[in-house]
JSON list of C-alpha atoms in Angstrom, two decimals:
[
{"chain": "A", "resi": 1, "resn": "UNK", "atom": "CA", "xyz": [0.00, 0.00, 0.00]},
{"chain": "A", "resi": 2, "resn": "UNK", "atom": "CA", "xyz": [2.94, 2.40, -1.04]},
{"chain": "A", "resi": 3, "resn": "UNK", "atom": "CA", "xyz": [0.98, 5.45, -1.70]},
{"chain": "A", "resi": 4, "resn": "UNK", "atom": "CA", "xyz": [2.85, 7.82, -4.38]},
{"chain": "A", "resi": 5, "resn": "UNK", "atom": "CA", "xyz": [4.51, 11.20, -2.24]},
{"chain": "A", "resi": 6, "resn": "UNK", "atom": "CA", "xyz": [2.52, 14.42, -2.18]},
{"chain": "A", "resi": 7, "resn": "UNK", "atom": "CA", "xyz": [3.52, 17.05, -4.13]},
{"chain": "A", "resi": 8, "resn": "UNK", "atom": "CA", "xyz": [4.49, 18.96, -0.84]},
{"chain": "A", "resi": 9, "resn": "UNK", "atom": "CA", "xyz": [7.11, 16.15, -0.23]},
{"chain": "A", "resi": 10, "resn": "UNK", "atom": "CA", "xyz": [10.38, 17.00, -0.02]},
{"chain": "A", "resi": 11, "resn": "UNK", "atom": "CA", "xyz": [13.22, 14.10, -0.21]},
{"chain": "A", "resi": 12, "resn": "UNK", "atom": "CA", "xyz": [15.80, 14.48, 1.75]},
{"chain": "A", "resi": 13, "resn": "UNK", "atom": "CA", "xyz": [19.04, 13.54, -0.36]},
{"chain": "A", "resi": 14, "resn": "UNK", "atom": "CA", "xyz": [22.31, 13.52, 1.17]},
{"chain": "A", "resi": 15, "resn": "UNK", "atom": "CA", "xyz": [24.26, 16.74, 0.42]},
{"chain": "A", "resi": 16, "resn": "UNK", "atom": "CA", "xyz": [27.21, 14.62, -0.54]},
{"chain": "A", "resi": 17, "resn": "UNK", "atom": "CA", "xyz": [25.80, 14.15, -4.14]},
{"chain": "A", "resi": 18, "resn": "UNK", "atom": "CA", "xyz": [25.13, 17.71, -5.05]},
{"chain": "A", "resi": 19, "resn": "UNK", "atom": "CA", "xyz": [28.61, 19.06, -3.85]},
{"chain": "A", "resi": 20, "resn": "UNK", "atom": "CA", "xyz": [30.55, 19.18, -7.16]},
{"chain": "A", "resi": 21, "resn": "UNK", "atom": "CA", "xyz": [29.05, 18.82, -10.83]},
{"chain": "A", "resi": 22, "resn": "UNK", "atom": "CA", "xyz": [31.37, 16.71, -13.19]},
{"chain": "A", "resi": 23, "resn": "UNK", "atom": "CA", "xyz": [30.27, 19.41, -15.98]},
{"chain": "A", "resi": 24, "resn": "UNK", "atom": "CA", "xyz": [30.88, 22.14, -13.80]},
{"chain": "A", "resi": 25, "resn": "UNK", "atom": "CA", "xyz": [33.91, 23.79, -14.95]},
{"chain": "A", "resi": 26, "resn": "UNK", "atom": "CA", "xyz": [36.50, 24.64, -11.70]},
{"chain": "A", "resi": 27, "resn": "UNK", "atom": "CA", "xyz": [36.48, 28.38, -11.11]},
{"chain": "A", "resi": 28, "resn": "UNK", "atom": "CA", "xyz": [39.50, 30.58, -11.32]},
{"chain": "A", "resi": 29, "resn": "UNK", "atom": "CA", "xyz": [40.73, 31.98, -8.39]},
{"chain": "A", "resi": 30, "resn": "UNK", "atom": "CA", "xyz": [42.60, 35.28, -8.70]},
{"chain": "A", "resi": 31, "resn": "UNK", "atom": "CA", "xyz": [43.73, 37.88, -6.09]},
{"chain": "A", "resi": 32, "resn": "UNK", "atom": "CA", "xyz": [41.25, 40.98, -6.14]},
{"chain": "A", "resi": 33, "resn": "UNK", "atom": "CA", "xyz": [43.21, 44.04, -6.29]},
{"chain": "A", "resi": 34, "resn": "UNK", "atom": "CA", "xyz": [42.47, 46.21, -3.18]},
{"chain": "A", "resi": 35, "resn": "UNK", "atom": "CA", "xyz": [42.48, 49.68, -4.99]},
{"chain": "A", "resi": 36, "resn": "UNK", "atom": "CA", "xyz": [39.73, 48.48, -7.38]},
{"chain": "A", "resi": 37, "resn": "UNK", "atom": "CA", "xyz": [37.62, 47.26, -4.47]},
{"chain": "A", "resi": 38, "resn": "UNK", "atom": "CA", "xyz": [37.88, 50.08, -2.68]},
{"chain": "A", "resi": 39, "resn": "UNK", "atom": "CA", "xyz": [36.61, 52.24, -6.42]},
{"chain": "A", "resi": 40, "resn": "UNK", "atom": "CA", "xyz": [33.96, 49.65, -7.13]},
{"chain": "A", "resi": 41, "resn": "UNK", "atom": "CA", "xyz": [32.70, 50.72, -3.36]},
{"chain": "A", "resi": 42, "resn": "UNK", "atom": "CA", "xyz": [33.11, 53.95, -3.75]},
{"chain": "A", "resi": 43, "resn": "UNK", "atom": "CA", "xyz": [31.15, 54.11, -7.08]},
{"chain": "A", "resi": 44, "resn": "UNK", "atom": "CA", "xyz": [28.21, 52.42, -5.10]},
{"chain": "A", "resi": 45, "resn": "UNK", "atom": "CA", "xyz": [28.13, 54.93, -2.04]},
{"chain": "A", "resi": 46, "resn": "UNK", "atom": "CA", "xyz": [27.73, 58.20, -4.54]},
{"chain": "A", "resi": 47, "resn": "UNK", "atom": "CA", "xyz": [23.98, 59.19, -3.84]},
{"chain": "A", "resi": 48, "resn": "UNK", "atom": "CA", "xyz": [21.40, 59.58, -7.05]},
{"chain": "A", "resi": 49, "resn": "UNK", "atom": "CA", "xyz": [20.64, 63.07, -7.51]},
{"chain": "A", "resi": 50, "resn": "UNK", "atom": "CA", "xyz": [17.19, 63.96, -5.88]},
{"chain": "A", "resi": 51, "resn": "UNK", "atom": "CA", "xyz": [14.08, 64.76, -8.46]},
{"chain": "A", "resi": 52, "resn": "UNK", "atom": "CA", "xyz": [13.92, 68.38, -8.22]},
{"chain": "A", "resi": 53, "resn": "UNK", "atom": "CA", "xyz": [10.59, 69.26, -6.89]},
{"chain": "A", "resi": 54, "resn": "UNK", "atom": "CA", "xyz": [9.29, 70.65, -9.87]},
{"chain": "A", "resi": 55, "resn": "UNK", "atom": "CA", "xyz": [9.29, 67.85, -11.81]},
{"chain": "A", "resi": 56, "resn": "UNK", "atom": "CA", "xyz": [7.74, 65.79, -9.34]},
{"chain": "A", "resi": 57, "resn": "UNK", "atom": "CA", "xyz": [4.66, 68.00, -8.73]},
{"chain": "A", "resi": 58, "resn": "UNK", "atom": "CA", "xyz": [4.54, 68.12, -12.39]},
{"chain": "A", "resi": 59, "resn": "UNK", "atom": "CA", "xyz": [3.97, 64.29, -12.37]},
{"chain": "A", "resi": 60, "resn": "UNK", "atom": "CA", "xyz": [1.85, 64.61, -9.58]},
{"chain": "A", "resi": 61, "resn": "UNK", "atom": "CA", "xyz": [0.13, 67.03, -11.64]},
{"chain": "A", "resi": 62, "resn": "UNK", "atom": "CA", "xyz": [-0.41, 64.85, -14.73]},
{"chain": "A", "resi": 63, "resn": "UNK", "atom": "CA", "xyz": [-1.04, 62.22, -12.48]},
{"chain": "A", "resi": 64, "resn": "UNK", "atom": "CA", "xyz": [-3.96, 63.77, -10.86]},
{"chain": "A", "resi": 65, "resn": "UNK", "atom": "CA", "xyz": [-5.24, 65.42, -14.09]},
{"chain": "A", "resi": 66, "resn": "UNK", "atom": "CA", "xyz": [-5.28, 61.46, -15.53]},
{"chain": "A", "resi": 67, "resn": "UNK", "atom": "CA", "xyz": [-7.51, 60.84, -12.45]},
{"chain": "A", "resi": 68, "resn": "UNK", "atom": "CA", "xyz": [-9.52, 63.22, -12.76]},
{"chain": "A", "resi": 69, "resn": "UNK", "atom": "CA", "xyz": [-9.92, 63.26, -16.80]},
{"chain": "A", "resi": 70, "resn": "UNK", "atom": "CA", "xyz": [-10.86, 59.10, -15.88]},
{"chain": "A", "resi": 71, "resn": "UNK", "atom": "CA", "xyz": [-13.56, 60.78, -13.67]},
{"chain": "A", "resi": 72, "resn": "UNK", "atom": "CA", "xyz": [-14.61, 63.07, -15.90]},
{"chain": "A", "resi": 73, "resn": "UNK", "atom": "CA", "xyz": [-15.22, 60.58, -18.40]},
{"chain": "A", "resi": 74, "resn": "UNK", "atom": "CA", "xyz": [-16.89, 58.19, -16.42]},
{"chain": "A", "resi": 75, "resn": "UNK", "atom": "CA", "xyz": [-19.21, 60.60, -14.95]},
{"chain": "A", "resi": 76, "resn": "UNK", "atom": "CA", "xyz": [-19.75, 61.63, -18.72]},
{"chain": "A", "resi": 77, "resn": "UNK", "atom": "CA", "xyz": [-20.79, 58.03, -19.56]},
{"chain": "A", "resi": 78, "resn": "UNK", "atom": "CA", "xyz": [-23.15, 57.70, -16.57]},
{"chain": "A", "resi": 79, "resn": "UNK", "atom": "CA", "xyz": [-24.95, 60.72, -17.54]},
{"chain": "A", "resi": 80, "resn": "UNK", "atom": "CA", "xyz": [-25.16, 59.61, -21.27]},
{"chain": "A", "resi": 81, "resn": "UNK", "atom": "CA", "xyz": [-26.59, 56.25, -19.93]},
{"chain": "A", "resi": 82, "resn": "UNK", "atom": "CA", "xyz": [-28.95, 57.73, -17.64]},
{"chain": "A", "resi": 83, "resn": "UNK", "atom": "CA", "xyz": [-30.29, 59.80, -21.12]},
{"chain": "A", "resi": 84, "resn": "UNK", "atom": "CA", "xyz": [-30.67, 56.97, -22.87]},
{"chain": "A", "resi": 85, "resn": "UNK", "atom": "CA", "xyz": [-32.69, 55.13, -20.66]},
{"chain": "A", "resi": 86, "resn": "UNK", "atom": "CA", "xyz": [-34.77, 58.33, -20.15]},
{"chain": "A", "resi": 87, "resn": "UNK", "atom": "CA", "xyz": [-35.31, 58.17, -23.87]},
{"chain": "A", "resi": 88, "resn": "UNK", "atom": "CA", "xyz": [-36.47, 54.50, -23.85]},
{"chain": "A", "resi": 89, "resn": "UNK", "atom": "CA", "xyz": [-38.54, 55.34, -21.22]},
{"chain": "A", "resi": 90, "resn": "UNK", "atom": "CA", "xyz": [-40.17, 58.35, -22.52]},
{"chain": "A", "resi": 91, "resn": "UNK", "atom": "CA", "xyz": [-40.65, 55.76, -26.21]},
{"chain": "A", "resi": 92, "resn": "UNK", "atom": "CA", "xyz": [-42.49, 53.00, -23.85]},
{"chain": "A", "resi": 93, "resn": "UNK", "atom": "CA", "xyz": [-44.58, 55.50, -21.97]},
{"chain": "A", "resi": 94, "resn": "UNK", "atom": "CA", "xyz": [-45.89, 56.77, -25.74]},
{"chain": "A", "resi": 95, "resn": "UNK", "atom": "CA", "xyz": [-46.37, 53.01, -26.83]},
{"chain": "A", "resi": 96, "resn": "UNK", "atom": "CA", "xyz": [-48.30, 52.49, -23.79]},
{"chain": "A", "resi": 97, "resn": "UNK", "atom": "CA", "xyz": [-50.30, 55.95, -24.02]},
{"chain": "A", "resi": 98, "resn": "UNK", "atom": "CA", "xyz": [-50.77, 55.00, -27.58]},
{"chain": "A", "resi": 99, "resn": "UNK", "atom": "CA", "xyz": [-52.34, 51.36, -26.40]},
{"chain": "A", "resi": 100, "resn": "UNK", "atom": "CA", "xyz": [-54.46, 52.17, -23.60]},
{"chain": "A", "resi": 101, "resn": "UNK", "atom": "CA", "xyz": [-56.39, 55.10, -26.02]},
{"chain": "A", "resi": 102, "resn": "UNK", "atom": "CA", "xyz": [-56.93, 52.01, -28.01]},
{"chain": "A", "resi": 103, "resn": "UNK", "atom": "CA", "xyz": [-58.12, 49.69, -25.00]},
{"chain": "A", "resi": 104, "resn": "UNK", "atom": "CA", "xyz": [-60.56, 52.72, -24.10]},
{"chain": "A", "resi": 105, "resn": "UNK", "atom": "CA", "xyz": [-61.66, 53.29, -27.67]},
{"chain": "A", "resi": 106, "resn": "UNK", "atom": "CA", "xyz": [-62.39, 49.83, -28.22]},
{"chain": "A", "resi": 107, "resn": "UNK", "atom": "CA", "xyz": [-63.81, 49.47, -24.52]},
{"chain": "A", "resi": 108, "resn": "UNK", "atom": "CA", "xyz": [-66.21, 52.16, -25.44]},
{"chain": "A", "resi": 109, "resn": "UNK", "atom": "CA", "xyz": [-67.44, 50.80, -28.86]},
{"chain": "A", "resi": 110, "resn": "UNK", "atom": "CA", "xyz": [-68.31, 47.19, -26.57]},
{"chain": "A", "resi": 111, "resn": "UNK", "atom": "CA", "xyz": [-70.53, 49.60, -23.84]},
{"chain": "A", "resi": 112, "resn": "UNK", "atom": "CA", "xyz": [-72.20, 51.15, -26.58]},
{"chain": "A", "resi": 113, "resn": "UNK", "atom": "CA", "xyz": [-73.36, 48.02, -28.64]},
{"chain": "A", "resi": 114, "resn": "UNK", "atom": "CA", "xyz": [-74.47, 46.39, -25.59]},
{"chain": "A", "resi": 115, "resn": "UNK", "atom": "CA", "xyz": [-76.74, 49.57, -24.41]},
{"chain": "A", "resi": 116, "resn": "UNK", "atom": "CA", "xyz": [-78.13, 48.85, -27.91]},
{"chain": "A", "resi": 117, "resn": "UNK", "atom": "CA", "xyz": [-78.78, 45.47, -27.77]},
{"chain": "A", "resi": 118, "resn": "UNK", "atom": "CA", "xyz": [-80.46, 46.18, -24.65]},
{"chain": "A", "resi": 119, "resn": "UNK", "atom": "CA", "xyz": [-82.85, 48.77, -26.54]}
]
């Protein structure tokens, strides 16, 4: 009843194995020279020059303008949306006008054969 591993398992393989790749060619070890160390450090220590503050309220700038132009033109959309349906609405209510004039018409007509049938 060997159940295969999960695929959370993790095997534990001695360390021995992985130590040293036969294809792995040997590295080259050469003596670092102490003056270029010391540049190579120095070149990483040297601060980046600060944004100046202009340009960075001009991105804030753009960046709110993008927000609110995104607003701007979803509010726009909304309010076209909310015409539209106005517009179907206002088209149904005329259908339905239209239809219950007819109902009434027609309504009418039946009342006034009956009252004279009844004569």
């Amino acid at each position: 009843m060997d159940a295969p591993p999960s695929p959370n398992h993790v095997f534990n393989f001695p360390e021995v194995e992985f130590d040293k790749d036969p294809q792995e060619e040997p590295k080259e070890e050469f003596e670092e020279d102490p003056e270029e160390d010391f540049e190579a450090e120095a070149e990483d220590d040297v601060p980046l020059p600060a944004t100046p503050p202009g340009k960075k309220r001009m991105d804030k700038m753009e960046q709110d303008l993008g927000d609110e132009m995104q607003f701007s033109n979803m509010v726009e959309h909304r309010v076209t949306d909310l015409e539209n349906r106005e517009q179907e609405r206002d088209a149904e209510m005329v259908k339905v006008k239209k239809h219950l004039g007819t109902l009434e018409a027609n309504y009418s007509l039946i009342l006034s054969d009956r009252d004279g049938w009844r004569k």
